[in-house]
Amino acid sequence: MFKRISALVLAGLTAMSVTACGGSGGTTSAGTGGGGGGGGDTITMGFAQVGAESGWRTANTKSIQDSAKSAGITLKFSDAQQKQENQIKAIRSYIQQKVDVIAFSPVVESGWDPVLNEAKNAKIPVILTDRAVDSKDTSLYKTFLGSDFVEEGKKAGQWLVEQYKDSKDTVNIVELQGTTGSAPANDRKAGFAEVIGADPKFKVIASQTGDFTRAKGKEVMEAFLKSNPDIDVLYAHNDDMGLGAIEAIEGAGKVPGKDIKIITVDAVKDGMQALADGKINYIVECSPLLGPQLMDLAKKVVKGEQVPPRVVTEETTFTQEQAKQVLSSRQY
Ligand code: AHR
């Protein structure tokens, strides 16, 4: 069993059991559908998603939509197309519709205090999922459910250090960062830098955003290859950028996984396939299956129950051999 998801209950908070609320569940877009909740038994959740930039995000959206349905929660769902202003508009619309609970995965970390204060004044609880905000005022949200991105970056760095432990040569690394200003981009970069920074032979010779997309990953890797003839390692903050980069590497007549070692984060099916095929060398898992835990937390906060302020997703890592073993049973 490679993956377990569990809650870290902080500060001795008591998690009480919750009875399921009525209603059959369903999904509407942000600006449509009837008035929110607040009255009946059925909980209405407004969810402001980042976009559909990656395989991870598609799996995350499906997990949230399926889990809302199973939990009997009516879901109002919006796709912000990777733009903060769209997420803010969606959250304001959920406030106007008086939903029972708002959940969102913030595209970037900063700039959320005004709209979160509006939700607080309207007495609508907010749950952060997947990504954090940098607000000092933690009363603006009830809990944050998601991965430890710094830890993910550290795991990527630890694998690299181990691979090159017997070498004295310089290791030239290029880095494809996620969306600028997003928590996973900031934290995966920091965790990785902390680990490899202990040995000066590891040199990050180029680092640029690929916005978590396959197309941008390919484009930026092409530019890296043109200006850096001597790349040993690619560290991509997600599988999709790594997969785009593989196309660029092959286009430049090099062999991904051999001429250039590749480490990515996520472990979505396409990434795991490339790992099993030897084109990626190592993947740090980031689980998108946050839906069931999110619905449980939503039911609790709507009832006014206390929830842990931070719920961390537990994740693993995959080598090429491990990918071959688990590929057929991968859910996403
Ligand atoms: O926030 C999680 C990250 O966002 C995933 O690693 C990436 O694939 C997604 O777009």
Coordinates of N, CA and C in Angstrom, one line a residue, residues 8 144 146-160 183-196 235 237 263-266 282-286 310 312-317:
L8 N -3.8 14.9 10.5 CA -3.0 15.1 11.7 C -3.9 16.0 12.6
F144 N -7.0 24.1 6.6 CA -6.3 23.9 5.4 C -6.0 22.4 5.2
G146 N -4.5 19.7 2.7 CA -3.6 19.5 1.5 C -2.2 19.0 1.8
S147 N -1.4 18.9 0.8 CA -0.1 18.3 0.9 C 0.9 19.2 1.6
D148 N 2.0 18.7 2.1 CA 3.2 19.5 2.5 C 4.1 19.6 1.4
F149 N 4.0 20.7 0.7 CA 4.8 20.9 -0.6 C 6.3 21.1 -0.3
V150 N 6.7 21.6 0.9 CA 8.1 21.7 1.2 C 8.7 20.3 1.3
E151 N 8.0 19.5 2.0 CA 8.4 18.1 2.1 C 8.5 17.4 0.8
E152 N 7.6 17.7 -0.1 CA 7.7 17.1 -1.5 C 9.0 17.5 -2.2
G153 N 9.4 18.8 -2.0 CA 10.6 19.3 -2.6 C 11.8 18.7 -2.0
K154 N 11.7 18.5 -0.7 CA 12.9 17.8 0.0 C 13.1 16.4 -0.5
K155 N 11.9 15.7 -0.7 CA 12.0 14.3 -1.1 C 12.7 14.2 -2.5
A156 N 12.4 15.2 -3.3 CA 13.0 15.3 -4.7 C 14.5 15.5 -4.5
G157 N 14.9 16.4 -3.6 CA 16.3 16.7 -3.4 C 17.1 15.5 -2.8
Q158 N 16.4 14.8 -1.9 CA 17.0 13.6 -1.2 C 17.4 12.5 -2.2
W159 N 16.4 12.3 -3.1 CA 16.7 11.3 -4.2 C 17.9 11.7 -5.0
L160 N 18.0 12.9 -5.3 CA 19.1 13.4 -6.2 C 20.4 13.3 -5.4
A183 N 1.6 28.4 -3.9 CA 2.3 27.7 -2.8 C 3.1 26.5 -3.2
P184 N 2.6 25.6 -4.2 CA 3.5 24.5 -4.6 C 4.7 24.9 -5.3
A185 N 4.7 26.0 -6.0 CA 5.9 26.5 -6.7 C 6.9 27.0 -5.7
N186 N 6.4 27.8 -4.8 CA 7.3 28.4 -3.7 C 7.9 27.3 -2.9
D187 N 7.1 26.4 -2.4 CA 7.5 25.4 -1.4 C 8.3 24.3 -2.0
R188 N 7.9 23.8 -3.2 CA 8.7 22.7 -3.8 C 10.1 23.2 -4.2
K189 N 10.2 24.5 -4.6 CA 11.5 25.1 -4.9 C 12.4 25.2 -3.6
A190 N 11.7 25.7 -2.5 CA 12.4 25.9 -1.3 C 12.9 24.6 -0.7
G191 N 12.0 23.6 -0.6 CA 12.4 22.3 -0.1 C 13.6 21.6 -0.8
F192 N 13.5 21.7 -2.1 CA 14.6 21.1 -3.0 C 15.9 21.8 -2.7
A193 N 15.8 23.2 -2.8 CA 17.0 24.0 -2.6 C 17.7 23.7 -1.3
E194 N 16.9 23.6 -0.2 CA 17.4 23.3 1.1 C 18.3 22.0 1.1
V195 N 17.8 21.0 0.5 CA 18.5 19.7 0.6 C 19.7 19.7 -0.3
I196 N 19.6 20.2 -1.6 CA 20.8 20.1 -2.4 C 21.8 21.2 -2.1
Y235 N 14.5 19.1 -12.8 CA 13.5 19.0 -11.7 C 12.3 19.8 -12.1
H237 N 8.3 20.8 -11.3 CA 7.4 20.8 -10.1 C 6.1 20.0 -10.3
I263 N 13.2 14.4 -12.5 CA 12.4 14.2 -11.3 C 11.2 15.1 -11.4
T264 N 10.0 14.5 -11.1 CA 8.8 15.3 -11.1 C 8.0 15.1 -9.9
V265 N 6.9 15.8 -9.8 CA 6.0 15.7 -8.6 C 4.6 15.5 -9.1
D266 N 3.8 14.6 -8.5 CA 2.4 14.4 -8.7 C 2.1 12.8 -8.7
Y282 N 12.2 9.5 -11.3 CA 11.7 9.5 -9.9 C 10.5 10.4 -9.8
I283 N 9.5 10.0 -9.1 CA 8.3 10.9 -8.9 C 8.0 11.0 -7.4
V284 N 7.8 12.2 -7.0 CA 7.3 12.4 -5.6 C 5.8 12.6 -5.7
E285 N 5.1 11.8 -5.0 CA 3.6 11.8 -5.1 C 3.0 13.0 -4.4
C286 N 1.9 13.5 -5.1 CA 1.1 14.6 -4.5 C -0.3 14.1 -4.8
R310 N -5.1 22.2 10.5 CA -4.3 21.8 9.3 C -4.5 20.3 9.2
V312 N -3.0 17.3 6.9 CA -1.9 17.1 5.9 C -2.1 15.7 5.2
T313 N -2.0 15.8 3.9 CA -2.1 14.6 3.1 C -0.8 13.8 3.1
E314 N -0.9 12.5 3.4 CA 0.3 11.7 3.5 C 0.5 11.1 2.1
E315 N 1.8 11.1 1.7 CA 2.1 10.7 0.3 C 3.4 9.9 0.3
T316 N 3.7 9.3 -0.8 CA 4.9 8.5 -1.0 C 5.7 9.0 -2.2
T317 N 6.6 8.1 -2.6 CA 7.5 8.4 -3.8 C 7.6 7.2 -4.6

